[in-house]
Short mmCIF file of C-alpha atoms and ligand atoms in Angstrom, two decimals:
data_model
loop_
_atom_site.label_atom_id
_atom_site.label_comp_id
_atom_site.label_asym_id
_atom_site.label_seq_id
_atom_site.Cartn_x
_atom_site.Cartn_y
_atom_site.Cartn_z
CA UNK A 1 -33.94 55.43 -44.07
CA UNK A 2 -36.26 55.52 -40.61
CA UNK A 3 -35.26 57.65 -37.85
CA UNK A 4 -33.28 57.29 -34.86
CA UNK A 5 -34.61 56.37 -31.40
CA UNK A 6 -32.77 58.41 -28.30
CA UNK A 7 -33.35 57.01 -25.01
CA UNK A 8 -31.13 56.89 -21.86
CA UNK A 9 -28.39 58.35 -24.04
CA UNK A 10 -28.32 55.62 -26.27
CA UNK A 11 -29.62 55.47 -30.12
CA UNK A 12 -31.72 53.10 -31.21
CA UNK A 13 -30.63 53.51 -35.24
CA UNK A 14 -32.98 51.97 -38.41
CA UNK A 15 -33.04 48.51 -38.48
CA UNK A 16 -31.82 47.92 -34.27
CA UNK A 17 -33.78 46.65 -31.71
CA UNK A 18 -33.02 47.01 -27.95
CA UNK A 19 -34.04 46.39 -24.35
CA UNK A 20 -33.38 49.71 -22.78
CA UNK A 21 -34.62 51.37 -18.81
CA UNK A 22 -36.82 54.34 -19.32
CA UNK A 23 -35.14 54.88 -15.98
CA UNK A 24 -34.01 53.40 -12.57
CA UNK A 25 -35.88 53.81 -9.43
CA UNK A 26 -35.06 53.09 -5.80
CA UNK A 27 -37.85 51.42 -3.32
CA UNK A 28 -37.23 51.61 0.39
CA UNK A 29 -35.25 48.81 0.72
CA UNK A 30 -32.63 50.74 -1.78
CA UNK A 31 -33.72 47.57 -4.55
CA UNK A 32 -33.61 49.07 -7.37
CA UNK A 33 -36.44 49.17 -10.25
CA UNK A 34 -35.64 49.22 -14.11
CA UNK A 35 -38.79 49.82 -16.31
CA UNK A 36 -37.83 47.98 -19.64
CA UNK A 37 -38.80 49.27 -22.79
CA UNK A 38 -38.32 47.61 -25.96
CA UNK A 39 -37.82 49.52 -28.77
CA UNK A 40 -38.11 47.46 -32.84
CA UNK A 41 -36.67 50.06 -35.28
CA UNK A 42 -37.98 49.34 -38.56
CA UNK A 43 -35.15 50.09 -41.72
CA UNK A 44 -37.28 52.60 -43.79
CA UNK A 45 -39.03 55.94 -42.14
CA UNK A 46 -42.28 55.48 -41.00
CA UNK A 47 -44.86 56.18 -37.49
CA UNK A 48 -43.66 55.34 -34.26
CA UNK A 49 -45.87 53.96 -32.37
CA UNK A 50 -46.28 53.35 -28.77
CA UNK A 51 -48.12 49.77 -26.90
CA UNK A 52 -47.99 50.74 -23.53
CA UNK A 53 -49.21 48.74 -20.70
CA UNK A 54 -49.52 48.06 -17.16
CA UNK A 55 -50.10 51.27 -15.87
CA UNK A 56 -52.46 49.85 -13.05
CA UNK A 57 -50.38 47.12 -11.45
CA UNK A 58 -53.56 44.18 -11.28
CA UNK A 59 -54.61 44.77 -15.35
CA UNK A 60 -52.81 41.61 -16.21
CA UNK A 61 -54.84 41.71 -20.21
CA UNK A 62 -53.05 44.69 -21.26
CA UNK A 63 -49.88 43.65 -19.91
CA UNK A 64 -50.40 40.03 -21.78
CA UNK A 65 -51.24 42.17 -25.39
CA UNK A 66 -48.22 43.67 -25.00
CA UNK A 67 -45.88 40.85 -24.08
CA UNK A 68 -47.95 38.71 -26.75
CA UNK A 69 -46.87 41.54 -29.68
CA UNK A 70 -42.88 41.51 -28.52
CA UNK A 71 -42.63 38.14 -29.24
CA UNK A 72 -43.76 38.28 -32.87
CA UNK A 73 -41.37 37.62 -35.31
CA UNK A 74 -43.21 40.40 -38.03
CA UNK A 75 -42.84 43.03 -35.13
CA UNK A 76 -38.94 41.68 -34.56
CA UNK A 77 -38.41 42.08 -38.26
CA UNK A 78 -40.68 45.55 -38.43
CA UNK A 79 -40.68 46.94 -42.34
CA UNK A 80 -40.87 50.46 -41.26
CA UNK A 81 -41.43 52.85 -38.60
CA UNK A 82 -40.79 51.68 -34.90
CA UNK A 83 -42.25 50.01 -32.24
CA UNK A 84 -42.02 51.32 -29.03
CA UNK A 85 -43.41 49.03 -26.32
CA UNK A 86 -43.79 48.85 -22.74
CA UNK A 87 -45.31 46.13 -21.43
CA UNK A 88 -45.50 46.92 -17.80
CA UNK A 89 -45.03 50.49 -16.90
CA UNK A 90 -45.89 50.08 -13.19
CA UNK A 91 -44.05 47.69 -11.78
CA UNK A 92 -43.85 48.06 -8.27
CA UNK A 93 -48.42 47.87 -8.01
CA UNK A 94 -47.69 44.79 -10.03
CA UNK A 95 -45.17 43.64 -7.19
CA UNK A 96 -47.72 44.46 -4.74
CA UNK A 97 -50.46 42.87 -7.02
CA UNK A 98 -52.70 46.53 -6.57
CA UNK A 99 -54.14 49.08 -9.33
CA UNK A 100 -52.03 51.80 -7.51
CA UNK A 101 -49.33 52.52 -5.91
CA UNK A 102 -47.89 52.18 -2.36
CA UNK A 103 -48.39 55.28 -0.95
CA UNK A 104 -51.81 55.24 -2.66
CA UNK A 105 -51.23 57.53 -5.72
CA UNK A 106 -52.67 56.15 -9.12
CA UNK A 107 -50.18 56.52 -11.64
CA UNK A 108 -52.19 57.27 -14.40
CA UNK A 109 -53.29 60.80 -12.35
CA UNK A 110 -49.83 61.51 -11.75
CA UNK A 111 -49.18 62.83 -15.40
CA UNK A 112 -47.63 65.12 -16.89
CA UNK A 113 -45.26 64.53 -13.47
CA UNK A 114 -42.13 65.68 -12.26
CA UNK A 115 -38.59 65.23 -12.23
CA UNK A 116 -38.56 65.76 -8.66
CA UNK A 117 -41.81 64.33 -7.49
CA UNK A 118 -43.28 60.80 -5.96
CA UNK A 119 -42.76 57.70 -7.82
CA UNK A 120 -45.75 57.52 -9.98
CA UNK A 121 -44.75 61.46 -10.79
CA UNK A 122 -40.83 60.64 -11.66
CA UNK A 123 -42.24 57.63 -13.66
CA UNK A 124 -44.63 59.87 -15.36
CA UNK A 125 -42.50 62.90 -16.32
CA UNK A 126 -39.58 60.16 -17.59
CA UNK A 127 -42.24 58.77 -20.06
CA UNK A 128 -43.24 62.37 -21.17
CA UNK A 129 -40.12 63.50 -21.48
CA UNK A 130 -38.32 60.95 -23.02
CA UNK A 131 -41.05 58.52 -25.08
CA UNK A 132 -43.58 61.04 -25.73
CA UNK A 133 -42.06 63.71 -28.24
CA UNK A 134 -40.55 61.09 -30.59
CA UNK A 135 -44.20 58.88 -31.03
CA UNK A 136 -46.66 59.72 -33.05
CA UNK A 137 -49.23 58.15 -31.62
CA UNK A 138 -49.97 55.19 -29.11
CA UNK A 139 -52.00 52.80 -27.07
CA UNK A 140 -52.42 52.10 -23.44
CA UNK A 141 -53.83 48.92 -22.43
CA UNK A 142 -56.06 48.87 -19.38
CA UNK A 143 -58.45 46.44 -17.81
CA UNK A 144 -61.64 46.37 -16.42
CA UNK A 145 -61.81 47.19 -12.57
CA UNK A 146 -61.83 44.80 -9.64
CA UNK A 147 -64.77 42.45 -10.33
CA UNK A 148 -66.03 44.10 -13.73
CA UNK A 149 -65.38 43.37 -16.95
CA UNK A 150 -65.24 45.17 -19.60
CA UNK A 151 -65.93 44.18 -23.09
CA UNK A 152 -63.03 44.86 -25.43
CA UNK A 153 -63.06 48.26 -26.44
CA UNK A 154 -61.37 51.33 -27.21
CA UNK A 155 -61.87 54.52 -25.68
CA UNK A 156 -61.18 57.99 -27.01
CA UNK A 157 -62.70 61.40 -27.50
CA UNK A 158 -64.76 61.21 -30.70
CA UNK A 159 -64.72 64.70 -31.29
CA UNK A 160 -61.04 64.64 -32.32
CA UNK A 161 -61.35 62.88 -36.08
CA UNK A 162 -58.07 61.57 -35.78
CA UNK A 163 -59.25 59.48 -32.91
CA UNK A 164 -61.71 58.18 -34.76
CA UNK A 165 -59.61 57.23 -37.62
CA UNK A 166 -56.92 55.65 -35.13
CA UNK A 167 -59.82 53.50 -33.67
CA UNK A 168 -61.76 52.28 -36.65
CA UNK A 169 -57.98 51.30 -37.73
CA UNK A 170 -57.96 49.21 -34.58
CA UNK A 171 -60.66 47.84 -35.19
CA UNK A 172 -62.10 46.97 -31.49
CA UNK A 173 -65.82 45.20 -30.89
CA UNK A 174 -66.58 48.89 -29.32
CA UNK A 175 -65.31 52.36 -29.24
CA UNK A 176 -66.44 54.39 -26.53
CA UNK A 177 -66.59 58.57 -26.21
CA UNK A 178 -64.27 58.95 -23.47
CA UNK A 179 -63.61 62.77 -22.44
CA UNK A 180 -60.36 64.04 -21.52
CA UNK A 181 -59.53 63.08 -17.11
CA UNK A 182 -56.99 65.26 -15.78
CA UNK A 183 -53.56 64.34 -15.24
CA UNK A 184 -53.98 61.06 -17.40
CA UNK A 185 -51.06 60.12 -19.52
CA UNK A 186 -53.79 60.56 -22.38
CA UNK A 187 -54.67 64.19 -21.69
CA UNK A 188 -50.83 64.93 -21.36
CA UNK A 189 -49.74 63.83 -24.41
CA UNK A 190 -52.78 64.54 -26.00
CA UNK A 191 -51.25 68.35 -24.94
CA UNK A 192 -48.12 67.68 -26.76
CA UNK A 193 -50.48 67.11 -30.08
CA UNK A 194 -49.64 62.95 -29.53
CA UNK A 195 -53.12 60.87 -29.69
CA UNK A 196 -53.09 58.08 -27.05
CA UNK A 197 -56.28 55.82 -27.99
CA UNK A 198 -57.19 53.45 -24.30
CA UNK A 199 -58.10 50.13 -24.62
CA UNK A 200 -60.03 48.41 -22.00
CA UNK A 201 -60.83 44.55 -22.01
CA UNK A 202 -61.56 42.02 -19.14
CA UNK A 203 -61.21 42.61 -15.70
CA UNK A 204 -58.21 42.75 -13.14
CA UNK A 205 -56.31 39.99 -11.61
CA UNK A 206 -57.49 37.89 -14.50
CA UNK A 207 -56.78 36.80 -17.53
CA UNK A 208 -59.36 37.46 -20.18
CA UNK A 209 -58.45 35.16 -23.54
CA UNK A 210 -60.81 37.37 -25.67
CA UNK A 211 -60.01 40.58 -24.81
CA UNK A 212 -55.92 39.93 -24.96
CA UNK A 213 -57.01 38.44 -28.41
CA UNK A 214 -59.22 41.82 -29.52
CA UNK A 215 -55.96 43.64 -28.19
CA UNK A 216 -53.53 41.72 -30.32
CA UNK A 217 -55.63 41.95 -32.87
CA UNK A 218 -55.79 45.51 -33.39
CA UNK A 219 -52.09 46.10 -32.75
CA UNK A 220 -51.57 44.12 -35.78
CA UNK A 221 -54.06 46.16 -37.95
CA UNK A 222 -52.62 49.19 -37.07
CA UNK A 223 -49.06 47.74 -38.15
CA UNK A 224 -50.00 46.82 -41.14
CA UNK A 225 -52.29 49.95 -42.25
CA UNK A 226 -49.36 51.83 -41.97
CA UNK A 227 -47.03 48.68 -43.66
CA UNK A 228 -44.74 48.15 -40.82
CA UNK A 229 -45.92 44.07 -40.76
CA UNK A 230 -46.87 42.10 -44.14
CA UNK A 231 -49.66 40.88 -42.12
CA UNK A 232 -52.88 42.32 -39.97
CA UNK A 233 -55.42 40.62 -38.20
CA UNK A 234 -59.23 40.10 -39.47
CA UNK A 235 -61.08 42.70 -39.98
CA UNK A 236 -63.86 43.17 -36.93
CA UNK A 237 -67.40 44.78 -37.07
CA UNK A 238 -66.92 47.78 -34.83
CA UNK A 239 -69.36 49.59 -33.19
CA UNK A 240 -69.17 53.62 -32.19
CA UNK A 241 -71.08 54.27 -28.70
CA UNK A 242 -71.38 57.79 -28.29
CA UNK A 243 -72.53 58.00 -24.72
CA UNK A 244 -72.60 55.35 -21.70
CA UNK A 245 -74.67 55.13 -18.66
CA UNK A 246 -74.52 53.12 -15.65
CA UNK A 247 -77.59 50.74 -14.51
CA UNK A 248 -76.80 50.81 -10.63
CA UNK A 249 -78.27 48.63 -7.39
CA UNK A 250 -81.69 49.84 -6.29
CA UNK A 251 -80.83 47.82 -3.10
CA UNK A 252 -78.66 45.58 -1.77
CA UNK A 253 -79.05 41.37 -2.50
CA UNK A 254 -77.66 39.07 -4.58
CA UNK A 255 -77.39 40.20 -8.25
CA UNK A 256 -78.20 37.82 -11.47
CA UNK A 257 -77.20 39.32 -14.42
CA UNK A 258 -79.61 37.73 -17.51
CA UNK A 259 -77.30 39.24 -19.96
CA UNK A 260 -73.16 38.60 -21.21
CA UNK A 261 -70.79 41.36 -21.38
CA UNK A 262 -71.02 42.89 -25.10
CA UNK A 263 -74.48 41.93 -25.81
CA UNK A 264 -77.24 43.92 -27.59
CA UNK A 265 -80.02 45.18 -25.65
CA UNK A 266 -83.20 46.59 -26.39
CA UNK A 267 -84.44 49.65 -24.33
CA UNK A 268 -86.43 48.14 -21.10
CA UNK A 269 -85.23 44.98 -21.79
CA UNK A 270 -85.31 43.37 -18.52
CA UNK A 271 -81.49 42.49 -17.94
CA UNK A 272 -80.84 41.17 -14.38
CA UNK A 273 -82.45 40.93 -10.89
CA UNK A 274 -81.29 41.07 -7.28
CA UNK A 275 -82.62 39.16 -4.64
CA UNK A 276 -82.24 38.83 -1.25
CA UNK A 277 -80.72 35.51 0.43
CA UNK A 278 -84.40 34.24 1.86
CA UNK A 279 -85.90 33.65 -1.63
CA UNK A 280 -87.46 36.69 -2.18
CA UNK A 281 -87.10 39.25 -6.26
CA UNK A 282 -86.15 42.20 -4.86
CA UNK A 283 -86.03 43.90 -8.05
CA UNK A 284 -85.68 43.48 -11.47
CA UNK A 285 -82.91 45.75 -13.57
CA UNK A 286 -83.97 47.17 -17.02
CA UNK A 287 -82.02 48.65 -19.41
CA UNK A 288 -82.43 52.71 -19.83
CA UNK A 289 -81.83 52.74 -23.35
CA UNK A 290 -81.13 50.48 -26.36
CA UNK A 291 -77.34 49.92 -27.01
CA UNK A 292 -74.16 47.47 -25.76
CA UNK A 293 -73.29 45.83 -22.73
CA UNK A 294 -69.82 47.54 -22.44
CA UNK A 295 -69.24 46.69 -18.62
CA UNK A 296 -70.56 44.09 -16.71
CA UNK A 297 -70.56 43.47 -12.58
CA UNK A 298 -69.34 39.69 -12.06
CA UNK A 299 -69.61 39.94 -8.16
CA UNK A 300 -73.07 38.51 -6.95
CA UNK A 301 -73.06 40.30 -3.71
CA UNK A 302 -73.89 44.16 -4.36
CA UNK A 303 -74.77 46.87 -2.11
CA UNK A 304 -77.68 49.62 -2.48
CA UNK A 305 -75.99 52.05 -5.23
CA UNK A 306 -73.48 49.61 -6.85
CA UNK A 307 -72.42 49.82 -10.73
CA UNK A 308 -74.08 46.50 -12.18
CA UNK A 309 -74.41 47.41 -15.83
CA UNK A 310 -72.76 49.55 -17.96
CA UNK A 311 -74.47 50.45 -21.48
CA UNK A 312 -73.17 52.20 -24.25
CA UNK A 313 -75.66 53.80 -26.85
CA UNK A 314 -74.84 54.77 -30.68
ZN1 ZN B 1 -56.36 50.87 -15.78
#
């Protein structure tokens, strides 16, 4: 018999599903926000696991894997364990269409929070007090920043072997050494002993049909390693990148990048160029070191010191 699932004063009990708020929250205007979380208790014990997303308001891909696993009928009829998913955690940057919040805070620095803090800090501390101590482990969607994409990849701290077992389990194109940033909802719970893998794919405002698909995808192996669906997803060639560097703008022009997001490159490989308007090569971009394209700068206009190309080595 699987476990019960206490939120808002209600229980979730094996075999249930519900729509529940992980709290309500009052703007200004006294309009009040509900954060819906959907909880799928399987019948027999198992992990529970949390898909969280939306935790910068414009990454539309993670918010899209999430909403794209809710509807499943395998996840609706779960074998085991639970499901705990969140599709949109920060609602009111999503309103606004912004990575952070209205007065400016990012909610994903605002963790572990408090009960009597800002709203990214209420938000936070509601999550860590109530969703936190009953998972055992979970994943936060992101997406690439505001004109960069980022190939779809996971990102975790490799020195922790559970990590690593959690990731190669996803099953992402990439998996990227990511250390610990204070005050992130992964450093918090990673404090309460829960692992919170990040996965990064595409770029904001848009939608990216790959990287919701490398999302999805993992979900759905996860699932089914621990037997929660009948069904997982292919399995994927993944690739561990153990450090990542950052090829930047020597000066400012018009930037051509000579390479897709996720390709291999060889070390001095020439990968891109900026110009200036009037016809003239600037300079051309090389890459430092063999590896992965894991980020890529889609806006042809750069200034002097601008992240164009981001490499991860093995
Ligand atoms: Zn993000």
């Amino acid at each position: 018999m699987g476990k019960p699932f206490h939120i808002q004063g209600q229980t979730i009990s094996a075999g249930e599903h519900a729509q529940v708020a992980l709290n309500i929250y009052k703007l200004p205007t006294h309009t009040l926000i509900e954060i819906p979380v959907f909880i799928f208790n399987g019948k027999e014990d198992g992990p529970t696991v949390l898909f969280l997303a939306g935790m910068h308001g414009d990454e539309i891909n993670g918010i899209e894997v999430v909403r794209s696993l809710i509807m499943r009928e395998d996840v609706k009829k779960l074998r085991r364990g639970c499901v705990v998913a969140i599709p949109l955690i920060n609602i009111v940057s999503f309103l606004y269409g912004t990575r952070d919040l209205p007065d400016g805070r990012d909610l994903n620095r605002c963790f572990p929070g408090s009960k009597n803090g800002s709203l990214g800090s209420r938000i936070a501390h509601d999550l860590m007090e109530t969703i936190i101590p009953q998972i055992d482990f979970g994943i936060d969607f992101h997406t690439g920043g505001a004109k960069i994409s980022n190939y779809p990849q996971i990102r975790c701290v490799f020195s922790d072997s559970k990590n690593q077992v959690l990731a190669r389990i996803f099953g992402a194109p990439l998996v990227l050494n990511a250390p610990f940033r204070d005050n992130t909802l992964r450093q918090s719970a990673s404090k309460l002993g829960k692992k919170i893998l990040v996965f990064e794919g595409g770029e904001s405002h848009r939608f990216d049909p790959y990287s919701v698909e490398e999302g999805l995808n993992g979900c759905l192996r996860v699932l089914n390693k621990f037997r929660m669906i009948p069904q997982g997803a292919p399995k994927n060639k993944t690739v561990f990148l153990g450090k990542t560097t950052w090829v930047r703008a020597k000066s400012s022009g018009l930037f051509h990048a000579f390479k897709k997001y996720g390709s291999k490159v060889r070390k001095d490989e020439k990968i891109g160029m900026i110009c200036d308007p009037y016809g003239d090569v600037e300079h051309e971009l090389y890459a430092p070191a063999k590896g992965y394209i894991v980020g890529l700068n889609n806006q042809p206009v750069v200034n002097q010191g601008d992240a164009l190309v981001h490499i991860g080595t093995e």
